[in-house]
mmCIF file of C-alpha atoms and ligand atoms in Angstrom:
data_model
loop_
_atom_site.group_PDB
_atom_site.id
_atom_site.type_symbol
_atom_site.label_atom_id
_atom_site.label_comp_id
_atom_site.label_asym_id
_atom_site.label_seq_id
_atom_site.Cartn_x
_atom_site.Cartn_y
_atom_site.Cartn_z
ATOM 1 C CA UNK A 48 0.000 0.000 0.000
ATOM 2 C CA UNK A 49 1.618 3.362 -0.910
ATOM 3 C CA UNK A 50 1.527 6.080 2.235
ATOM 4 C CA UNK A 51 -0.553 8.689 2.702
ATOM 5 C CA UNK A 52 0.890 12.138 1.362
ATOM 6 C CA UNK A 53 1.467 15.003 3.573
ATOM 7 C CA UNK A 54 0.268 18.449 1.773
ATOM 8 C CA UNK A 55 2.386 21.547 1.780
ATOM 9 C CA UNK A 56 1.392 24.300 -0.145
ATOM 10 C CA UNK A 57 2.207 28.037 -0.923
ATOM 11 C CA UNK A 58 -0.390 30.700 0.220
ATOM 12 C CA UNK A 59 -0.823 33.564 -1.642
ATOM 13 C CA UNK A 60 -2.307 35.559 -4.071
ATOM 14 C CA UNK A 61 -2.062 35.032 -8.035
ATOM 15 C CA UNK A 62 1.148 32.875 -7.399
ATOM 16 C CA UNK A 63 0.553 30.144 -9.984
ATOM 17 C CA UNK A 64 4.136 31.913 -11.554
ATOM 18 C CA UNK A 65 5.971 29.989 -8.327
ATOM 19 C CA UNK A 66 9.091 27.899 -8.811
ATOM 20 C CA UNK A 67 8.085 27.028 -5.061
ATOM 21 C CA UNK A 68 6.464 23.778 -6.135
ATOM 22 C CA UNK A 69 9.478 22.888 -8.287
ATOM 23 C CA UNK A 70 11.977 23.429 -5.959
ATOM 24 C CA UNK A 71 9.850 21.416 -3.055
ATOM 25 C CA UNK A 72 8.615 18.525 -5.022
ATOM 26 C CA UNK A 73 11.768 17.950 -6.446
ATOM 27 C CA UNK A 74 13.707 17.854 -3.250
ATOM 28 C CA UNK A 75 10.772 15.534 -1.641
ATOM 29 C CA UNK A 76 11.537 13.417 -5.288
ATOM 30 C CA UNK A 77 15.050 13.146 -4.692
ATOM 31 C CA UNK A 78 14.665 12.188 -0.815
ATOM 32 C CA UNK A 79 11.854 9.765 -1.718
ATOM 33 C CA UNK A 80 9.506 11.181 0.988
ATOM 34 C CA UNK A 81 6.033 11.560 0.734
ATOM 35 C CA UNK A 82 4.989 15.086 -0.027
ATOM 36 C CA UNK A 83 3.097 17.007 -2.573
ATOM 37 C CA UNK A 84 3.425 20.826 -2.955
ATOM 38 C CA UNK A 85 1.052 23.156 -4.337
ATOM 39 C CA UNK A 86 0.024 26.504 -4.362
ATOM 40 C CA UNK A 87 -3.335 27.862 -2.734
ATOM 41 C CA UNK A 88 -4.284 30.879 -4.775
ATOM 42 C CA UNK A 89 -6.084 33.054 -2.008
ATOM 43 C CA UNK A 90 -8.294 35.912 -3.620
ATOM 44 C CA UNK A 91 -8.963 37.967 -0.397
ATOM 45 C CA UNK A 92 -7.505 38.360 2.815
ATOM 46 C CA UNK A 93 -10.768 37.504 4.531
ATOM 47 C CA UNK A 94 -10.353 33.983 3.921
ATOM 48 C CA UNK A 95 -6.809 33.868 5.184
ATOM 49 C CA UNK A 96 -8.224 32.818 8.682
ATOM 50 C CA UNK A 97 -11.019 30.293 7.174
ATOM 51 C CA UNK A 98 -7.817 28.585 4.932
ATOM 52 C CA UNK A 99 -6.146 28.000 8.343
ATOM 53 C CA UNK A 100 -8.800 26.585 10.084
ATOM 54 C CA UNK A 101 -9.380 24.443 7.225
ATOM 55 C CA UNK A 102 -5.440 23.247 7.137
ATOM 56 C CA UNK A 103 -5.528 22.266 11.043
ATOM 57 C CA UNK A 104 -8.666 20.485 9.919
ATOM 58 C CA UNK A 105 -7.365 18.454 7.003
ATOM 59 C CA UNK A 106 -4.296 18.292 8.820
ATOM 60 C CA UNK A 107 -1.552 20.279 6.188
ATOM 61 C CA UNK A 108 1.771 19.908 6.504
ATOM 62 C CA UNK A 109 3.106 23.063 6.583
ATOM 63 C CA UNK A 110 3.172 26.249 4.042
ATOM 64 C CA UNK A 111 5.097 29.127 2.741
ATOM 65 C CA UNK A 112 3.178 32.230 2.576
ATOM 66 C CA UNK A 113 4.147 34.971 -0.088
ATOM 67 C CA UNK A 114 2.759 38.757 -1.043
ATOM 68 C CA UNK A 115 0.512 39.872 0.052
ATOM 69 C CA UNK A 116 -0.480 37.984 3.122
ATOM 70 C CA UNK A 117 3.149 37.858 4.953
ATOM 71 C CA UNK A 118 1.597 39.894 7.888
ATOM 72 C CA UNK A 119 -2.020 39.000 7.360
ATOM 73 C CA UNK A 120 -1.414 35.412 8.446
ATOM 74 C CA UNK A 121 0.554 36.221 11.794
ATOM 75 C CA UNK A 122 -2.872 36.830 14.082
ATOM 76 C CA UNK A 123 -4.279 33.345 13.083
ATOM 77 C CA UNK A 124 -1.063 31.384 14.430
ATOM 78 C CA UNK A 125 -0.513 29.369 17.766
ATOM 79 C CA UNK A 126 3.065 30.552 17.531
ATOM 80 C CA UNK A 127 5.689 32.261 16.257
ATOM 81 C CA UNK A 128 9.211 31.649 16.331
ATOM 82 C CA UNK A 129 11.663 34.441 17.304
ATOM 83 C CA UNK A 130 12.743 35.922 13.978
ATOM 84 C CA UNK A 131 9.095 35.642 12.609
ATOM 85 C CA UNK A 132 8.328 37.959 15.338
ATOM 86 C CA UNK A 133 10.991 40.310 15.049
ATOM 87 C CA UNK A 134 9.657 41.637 12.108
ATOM 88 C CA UNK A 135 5.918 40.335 12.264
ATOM 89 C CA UNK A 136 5.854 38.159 8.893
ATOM 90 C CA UNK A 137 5.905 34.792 8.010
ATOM 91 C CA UNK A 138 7.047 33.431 5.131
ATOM 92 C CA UNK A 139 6.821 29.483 6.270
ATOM 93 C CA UNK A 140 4.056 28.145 8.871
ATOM 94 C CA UNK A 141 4.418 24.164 10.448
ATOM 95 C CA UNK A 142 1.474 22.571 11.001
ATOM 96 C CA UNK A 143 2.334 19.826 14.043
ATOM 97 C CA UNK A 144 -1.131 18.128 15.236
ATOM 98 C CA UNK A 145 -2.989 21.020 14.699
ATOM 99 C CA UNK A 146 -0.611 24.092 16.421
ATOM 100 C CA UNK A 147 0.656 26.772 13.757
ATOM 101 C CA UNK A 148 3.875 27.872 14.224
ATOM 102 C CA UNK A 149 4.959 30.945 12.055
ATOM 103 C CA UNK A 150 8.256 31.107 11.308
ATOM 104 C CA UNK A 151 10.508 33.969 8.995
ATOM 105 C CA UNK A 152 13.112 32.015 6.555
ATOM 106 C CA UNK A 153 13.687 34.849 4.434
ATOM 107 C CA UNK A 154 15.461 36.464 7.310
ATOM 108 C CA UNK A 155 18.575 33.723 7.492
ATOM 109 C CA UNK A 156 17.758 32.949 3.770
ATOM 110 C CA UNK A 157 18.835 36.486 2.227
ATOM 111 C CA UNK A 158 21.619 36.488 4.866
ATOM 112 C CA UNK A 159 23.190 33.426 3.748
ATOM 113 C CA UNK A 160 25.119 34.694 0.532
ATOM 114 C CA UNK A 161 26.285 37.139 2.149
ATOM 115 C CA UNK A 162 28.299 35.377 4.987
ATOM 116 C CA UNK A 163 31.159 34.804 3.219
ATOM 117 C CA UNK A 164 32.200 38.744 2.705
ATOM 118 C CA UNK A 165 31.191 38.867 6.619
ATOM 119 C CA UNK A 166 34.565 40.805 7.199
ATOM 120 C CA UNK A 167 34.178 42.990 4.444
ATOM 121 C CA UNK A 168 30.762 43.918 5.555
ATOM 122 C CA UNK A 169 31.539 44.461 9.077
ATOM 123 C CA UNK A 170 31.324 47.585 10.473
ATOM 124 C CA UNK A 171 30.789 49.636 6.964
ATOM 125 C CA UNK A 172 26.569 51.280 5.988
ATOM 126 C CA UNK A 173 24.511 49.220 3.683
ATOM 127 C CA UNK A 174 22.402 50.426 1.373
ATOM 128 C CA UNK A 175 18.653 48.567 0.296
ATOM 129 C CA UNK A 176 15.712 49.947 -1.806
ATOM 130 C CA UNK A 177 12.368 49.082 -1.184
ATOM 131 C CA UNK A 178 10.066 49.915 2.062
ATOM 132 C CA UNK A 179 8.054 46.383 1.547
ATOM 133 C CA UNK A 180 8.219 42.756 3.175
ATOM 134 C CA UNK A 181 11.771 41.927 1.389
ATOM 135 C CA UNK A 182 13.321 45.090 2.872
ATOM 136 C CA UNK A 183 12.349 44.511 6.081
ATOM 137 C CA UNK A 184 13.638 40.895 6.246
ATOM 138 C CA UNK A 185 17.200 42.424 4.783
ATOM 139 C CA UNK A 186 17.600 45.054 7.478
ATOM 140 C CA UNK A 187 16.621 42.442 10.024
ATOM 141 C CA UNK A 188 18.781 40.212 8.565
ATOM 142 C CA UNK A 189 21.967 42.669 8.580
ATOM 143 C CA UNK A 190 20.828 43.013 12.178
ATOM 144 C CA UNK A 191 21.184 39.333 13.542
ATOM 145 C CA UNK A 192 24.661 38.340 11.323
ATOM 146 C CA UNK A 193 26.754 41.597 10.408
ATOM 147 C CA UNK A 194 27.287 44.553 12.620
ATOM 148 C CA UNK A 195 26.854 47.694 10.299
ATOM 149 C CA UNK A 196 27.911 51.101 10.742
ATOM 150 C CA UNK A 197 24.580 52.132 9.401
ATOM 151 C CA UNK A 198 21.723 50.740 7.241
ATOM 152 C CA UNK A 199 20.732 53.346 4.720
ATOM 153 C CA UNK A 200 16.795 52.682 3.443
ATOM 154 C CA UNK A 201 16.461 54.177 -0.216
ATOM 155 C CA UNK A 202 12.449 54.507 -0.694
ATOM 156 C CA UNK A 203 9.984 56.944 -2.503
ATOM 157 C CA UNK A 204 7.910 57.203 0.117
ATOM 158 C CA UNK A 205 10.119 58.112 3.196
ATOM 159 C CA UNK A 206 7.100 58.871 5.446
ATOM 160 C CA UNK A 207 5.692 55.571 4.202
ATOM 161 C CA UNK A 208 8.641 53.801 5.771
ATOM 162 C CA UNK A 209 8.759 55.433 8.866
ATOM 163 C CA UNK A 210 5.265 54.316 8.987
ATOM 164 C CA UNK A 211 6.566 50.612 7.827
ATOM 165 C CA UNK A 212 8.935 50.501 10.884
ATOM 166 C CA UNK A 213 6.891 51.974 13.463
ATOM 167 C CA UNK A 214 3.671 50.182 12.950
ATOM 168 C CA UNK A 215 6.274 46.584 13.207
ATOM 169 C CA UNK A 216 7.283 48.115 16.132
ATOM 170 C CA UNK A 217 11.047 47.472 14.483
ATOM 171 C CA UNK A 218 13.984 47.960 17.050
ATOM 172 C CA UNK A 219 17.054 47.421 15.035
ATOM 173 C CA UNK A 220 20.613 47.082 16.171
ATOM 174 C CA UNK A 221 22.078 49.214 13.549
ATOM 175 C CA UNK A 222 20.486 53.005 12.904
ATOM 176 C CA UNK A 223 18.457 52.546 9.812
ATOM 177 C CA UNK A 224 18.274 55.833 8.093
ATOM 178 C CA UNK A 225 15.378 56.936 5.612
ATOM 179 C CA UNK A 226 16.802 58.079 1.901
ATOM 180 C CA UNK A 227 14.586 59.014 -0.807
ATOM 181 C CA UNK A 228 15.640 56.848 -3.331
ATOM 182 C CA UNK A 229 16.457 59.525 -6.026
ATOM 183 C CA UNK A 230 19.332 60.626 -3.744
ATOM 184 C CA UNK A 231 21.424 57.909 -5.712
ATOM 185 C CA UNK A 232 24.684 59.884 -4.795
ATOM 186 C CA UNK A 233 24.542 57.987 -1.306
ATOM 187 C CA UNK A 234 25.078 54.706 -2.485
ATOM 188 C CA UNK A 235 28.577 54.861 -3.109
ATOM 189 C CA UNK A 236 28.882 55.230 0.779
ATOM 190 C CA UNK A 237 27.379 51.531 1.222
ATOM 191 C CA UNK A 238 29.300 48.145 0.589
ATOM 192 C CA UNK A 239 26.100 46.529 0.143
ATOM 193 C CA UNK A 240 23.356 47.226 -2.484
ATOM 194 C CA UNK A 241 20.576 45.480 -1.992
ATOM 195 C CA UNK A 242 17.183 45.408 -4.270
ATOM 196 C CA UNK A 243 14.251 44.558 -2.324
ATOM 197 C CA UNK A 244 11.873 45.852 -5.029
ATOM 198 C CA UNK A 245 10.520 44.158 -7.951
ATOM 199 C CA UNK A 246 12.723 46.732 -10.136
ATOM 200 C CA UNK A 247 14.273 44.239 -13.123
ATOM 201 C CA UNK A 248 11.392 41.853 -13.457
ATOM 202 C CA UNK A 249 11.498 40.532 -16.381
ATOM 203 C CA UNK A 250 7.724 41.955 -17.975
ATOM 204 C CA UNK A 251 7.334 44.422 -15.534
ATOM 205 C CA UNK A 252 8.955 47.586 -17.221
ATOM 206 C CA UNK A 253 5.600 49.284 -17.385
ATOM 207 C CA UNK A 254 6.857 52.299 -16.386
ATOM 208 C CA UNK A 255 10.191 51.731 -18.465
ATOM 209 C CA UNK A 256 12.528 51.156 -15.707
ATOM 210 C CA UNK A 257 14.821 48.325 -15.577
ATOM 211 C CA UNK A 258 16.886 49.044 -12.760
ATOM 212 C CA UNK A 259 16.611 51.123 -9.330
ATOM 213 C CA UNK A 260 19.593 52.483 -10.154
ATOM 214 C CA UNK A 261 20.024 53.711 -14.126
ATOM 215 C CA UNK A 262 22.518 51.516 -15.131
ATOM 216 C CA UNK A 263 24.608 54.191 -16.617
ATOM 217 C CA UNK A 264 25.417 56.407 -13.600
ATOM 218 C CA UNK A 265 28.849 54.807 -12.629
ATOM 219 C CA UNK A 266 27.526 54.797 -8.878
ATOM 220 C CA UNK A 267 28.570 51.588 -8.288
ATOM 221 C CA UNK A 268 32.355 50.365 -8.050
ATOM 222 C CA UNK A 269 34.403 47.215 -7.650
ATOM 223 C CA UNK A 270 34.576 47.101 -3.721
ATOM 224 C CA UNK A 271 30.748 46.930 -3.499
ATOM 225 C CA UNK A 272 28.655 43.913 -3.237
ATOM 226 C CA UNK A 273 25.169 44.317 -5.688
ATOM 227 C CA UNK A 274 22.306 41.750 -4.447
ATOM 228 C CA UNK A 275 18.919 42.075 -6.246
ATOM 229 C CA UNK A 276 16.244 39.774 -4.674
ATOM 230 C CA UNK A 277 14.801 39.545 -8.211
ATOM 231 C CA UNK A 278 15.087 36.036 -9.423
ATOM 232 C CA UNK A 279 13.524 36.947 -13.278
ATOM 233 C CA UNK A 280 15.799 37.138 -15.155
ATOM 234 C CA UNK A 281 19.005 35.492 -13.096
ATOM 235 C CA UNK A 282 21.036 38.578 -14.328
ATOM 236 C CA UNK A 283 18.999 41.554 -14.420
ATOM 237 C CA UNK A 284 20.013 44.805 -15.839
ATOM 238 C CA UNK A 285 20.900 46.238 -12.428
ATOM 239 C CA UNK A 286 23.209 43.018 -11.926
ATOM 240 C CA UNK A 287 24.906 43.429 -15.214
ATOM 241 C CA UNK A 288 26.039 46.890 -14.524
ATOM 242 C CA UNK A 289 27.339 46.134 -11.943
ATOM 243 C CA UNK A 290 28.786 43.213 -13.513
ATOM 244 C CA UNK A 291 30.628 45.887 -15.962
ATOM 245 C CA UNK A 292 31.626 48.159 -12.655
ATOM 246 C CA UNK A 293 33.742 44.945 -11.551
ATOM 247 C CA UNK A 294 31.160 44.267 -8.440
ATOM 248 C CA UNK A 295 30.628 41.198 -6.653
ATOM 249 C CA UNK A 296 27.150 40.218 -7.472
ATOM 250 C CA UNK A 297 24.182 37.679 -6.146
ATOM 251 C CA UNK A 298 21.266 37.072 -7.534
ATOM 252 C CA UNK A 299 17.534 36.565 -6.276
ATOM 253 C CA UNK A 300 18.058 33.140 -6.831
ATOM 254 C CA UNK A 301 20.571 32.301 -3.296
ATOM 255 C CA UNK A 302 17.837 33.750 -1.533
ATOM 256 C CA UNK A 303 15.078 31.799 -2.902
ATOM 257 C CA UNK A 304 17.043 28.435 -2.772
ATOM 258 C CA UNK A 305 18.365 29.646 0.793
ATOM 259 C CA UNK A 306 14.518 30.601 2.285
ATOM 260 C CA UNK A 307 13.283 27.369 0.698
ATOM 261 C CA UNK A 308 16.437 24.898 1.913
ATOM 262 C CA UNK A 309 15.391 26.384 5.948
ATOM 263 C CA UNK A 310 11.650 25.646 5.148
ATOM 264 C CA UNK A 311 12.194 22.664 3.841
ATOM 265 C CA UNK A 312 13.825 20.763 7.280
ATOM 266 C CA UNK A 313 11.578 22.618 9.279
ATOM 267 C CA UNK A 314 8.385 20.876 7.781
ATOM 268 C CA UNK A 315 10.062 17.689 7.262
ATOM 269 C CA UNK A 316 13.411 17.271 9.476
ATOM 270 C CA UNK A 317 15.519 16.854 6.483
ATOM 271 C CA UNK A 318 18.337 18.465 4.848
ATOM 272 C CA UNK A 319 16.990 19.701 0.931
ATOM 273 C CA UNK A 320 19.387 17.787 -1.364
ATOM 274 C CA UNK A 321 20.227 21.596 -2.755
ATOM 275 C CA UNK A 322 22.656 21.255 -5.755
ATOM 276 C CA UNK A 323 20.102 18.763 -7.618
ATOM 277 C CA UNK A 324 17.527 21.517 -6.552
ATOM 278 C CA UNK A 325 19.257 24.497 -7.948
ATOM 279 C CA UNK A 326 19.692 22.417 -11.177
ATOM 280 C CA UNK A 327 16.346 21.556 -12.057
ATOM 281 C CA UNK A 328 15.488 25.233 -10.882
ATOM 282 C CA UNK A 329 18.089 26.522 -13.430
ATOM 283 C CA UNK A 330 16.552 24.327 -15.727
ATOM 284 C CA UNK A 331 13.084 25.204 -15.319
ATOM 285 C CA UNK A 332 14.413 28.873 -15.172
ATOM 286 C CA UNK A 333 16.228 28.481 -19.108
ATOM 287 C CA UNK A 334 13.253 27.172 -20.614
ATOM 288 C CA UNK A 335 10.865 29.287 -19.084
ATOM 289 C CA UNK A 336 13.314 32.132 -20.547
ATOM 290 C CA UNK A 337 13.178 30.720 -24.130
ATOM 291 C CA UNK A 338 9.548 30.498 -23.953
HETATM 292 P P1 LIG B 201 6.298 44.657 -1.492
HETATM 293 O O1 LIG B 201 5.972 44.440 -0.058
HETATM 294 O O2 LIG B 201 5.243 44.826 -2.507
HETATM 295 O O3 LIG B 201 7.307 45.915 -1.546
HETATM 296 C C1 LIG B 201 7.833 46.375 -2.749
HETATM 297 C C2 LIG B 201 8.601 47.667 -2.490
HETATM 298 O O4 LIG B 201 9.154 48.091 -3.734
HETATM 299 C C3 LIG B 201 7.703 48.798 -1.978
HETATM 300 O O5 LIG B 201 8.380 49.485 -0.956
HETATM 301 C C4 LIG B 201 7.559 49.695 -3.214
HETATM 302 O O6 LIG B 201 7.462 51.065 -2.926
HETATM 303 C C5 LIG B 201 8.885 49.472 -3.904
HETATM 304 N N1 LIG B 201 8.765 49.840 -5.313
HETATM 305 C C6 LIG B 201 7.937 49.296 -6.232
HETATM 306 N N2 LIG B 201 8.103 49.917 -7.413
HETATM 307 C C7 LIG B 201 9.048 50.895 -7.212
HETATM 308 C C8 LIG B 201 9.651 51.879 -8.034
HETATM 309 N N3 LIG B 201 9.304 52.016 -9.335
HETATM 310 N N4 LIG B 201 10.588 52.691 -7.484
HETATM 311 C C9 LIG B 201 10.940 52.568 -6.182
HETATM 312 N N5 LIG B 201 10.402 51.649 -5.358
HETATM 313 C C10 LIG B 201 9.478 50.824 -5.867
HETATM 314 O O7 LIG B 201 7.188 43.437 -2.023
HETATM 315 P P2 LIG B 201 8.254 42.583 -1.215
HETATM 316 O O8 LIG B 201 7.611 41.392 -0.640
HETATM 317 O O9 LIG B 201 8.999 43.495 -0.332
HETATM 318 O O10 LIG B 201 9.177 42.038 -2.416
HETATM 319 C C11 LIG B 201 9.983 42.921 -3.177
HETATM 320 C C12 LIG B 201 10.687 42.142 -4.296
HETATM 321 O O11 LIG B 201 11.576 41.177 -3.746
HETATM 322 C C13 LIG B 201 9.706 41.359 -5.196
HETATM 323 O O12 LIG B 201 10.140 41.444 -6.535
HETATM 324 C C14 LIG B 201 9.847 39.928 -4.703
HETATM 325 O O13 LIG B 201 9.589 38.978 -5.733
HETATM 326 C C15 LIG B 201 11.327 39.910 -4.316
HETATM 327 N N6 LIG B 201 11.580 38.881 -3.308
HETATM 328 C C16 LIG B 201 12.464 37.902 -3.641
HETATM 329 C C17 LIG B 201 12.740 36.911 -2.722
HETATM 330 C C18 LIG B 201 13.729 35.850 -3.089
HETATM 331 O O14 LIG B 201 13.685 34.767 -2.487
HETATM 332 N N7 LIG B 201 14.629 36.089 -4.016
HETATM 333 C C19 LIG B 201 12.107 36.905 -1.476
HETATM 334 C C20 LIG B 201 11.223 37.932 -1.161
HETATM 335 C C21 LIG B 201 10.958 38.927 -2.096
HETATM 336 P P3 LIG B 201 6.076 51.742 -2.496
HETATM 337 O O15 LIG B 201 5.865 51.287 -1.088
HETATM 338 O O16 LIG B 201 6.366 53.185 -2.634
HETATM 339 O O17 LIG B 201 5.046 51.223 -3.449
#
């Protein structure tokens, strides 16, 4: 007789685009366990706490939980692990005989190409644009493994972003300072650039920008460290400049492998098998590309 499957599944809204199902199925594949992945599409918040009752019901697994429902899923959970609530989001939630415990993998995800330059990083200012979810999870991150000079916050809303941090109730470790994010001049202060906005996605040039910072400005240089959380394309135009400028660069893609490895043990207790992962995700990534 073949045993029962446990469900995971990926809440969120309009996410049928997810490599999340790749990436989990084919790990669960490889391990020979027996899990399915798949993605609840969720059309308004409203039924975020019905969906949970339901999974305790039918007895889930676990999930991730994307935009926009990061924060709208943290009052209808049993428990949440320390980082979720540092920041108040969850991006992974374990289902273990019917307690929900929210956790935040993003956090040690993002952080985790980035260890290596940890002495380079050390006591020198950041810089990150975006005021959303991703950003957060960065300067949180910086927080826990690097300790920063400052962490400078390029946004076009600065009042916005006060609002973002004050309404977390966000207590970082290193000053975070608000920069519009036309005052580009700043960024050759940071070691770190970071892109925590969807800037560079491929089909998403609507308003006929590429990349948060125009890629001719020769802001960036070859001591600094370029890290766009955009995933589509691998190399997006912000990466290739700085490609040109002689910068380190990482791409989207560590932190999506890097969230999903740390979600991965904690619904099943097992380490991803993550260099057969990244390959079929590279895979799935060049045809999708050529599409
Ligand atoms: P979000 O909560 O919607 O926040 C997006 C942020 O980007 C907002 O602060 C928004 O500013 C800003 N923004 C949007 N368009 C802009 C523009 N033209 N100029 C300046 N700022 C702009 O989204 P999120 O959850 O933080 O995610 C941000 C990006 O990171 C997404 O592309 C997501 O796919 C990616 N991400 C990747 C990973 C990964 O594993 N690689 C993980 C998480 C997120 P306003 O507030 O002014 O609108």
């Amino acid at each position: 007789m073949t045993k029962a499957i446990k469900i995971l599944g990926l809440i969120g809204r309009a996410v049928d685009y997810s490599y999340s199902p790749l990436i989990h199925n084919t790990a669960c594949d490889i391990l020979g366990i027996p899990y399915y992945y798949t993605v609840f599409n969720i059309a308004d918040p409203d039924m975020i706490h019905d969906a949970l009752r339901g999974a305790k019901a039918l007895g889930i697994a676990g999930f991730n939980v994307t935009i926009p429902y990061k924060k709208n899923v943290v009052p209808f959970l049993d428990e949440l692990s320390e980082e979720a609530s540092s920041i108040k989001a969850v991006n992974t939630i374990v289902n273990q005989h019917g307690k929900l415990t929210g956790h935040n993998t993003d956090i040690a995800g993002f952080a985790s190409p980035l260890l290596g330059y940890k002495e380079r990083i050390t006591g020198t200012t950041v810089g990150i644009f975006g005021g959303g979810g991703a950003a957060l999870a960065a300067i949180e991150a910086f927080n826990r493994f690097f300790s920063l000079k400052e962490i400078l916050l390029f946004v076009r809303d600065p009042q916005k972003a006060r609002n973002m941090l004050n309404e977390t109730g966000y207590k970082a470790s290193s000053p975070v300072t608000i920069v519009r994010s036309d005052e580009l001049e700043k960024i050759r202060e940071c070691s770190v650039i970071v892109n925590a906005t969807p800037i560079g996605t491929r089909g998403r040039d609507k308003e006929g920008i590429t990349s948060i910072i125009p890629i001719d400005c020769e802001l960036i240089n070859e001591t600094q460290i370029v890290y766009d959380m955009v995933y589509n394309p691998l190399v997006t135009p912000l990466l290739q400049a700085a490609q040109r400028a002689g910068a380190k660069t990482i791409s989207g893609i560590e932190m999506l492998i890097g969230q999903a490895e740390r979600s991965f043990t904690l619904w099943t207790g097992m380490q991803m098998p993550v260099s057969r992962v990244r390959a079929a995700l590279l895979h799935e990534m060049q045809m999708k590309s050529t599409e």
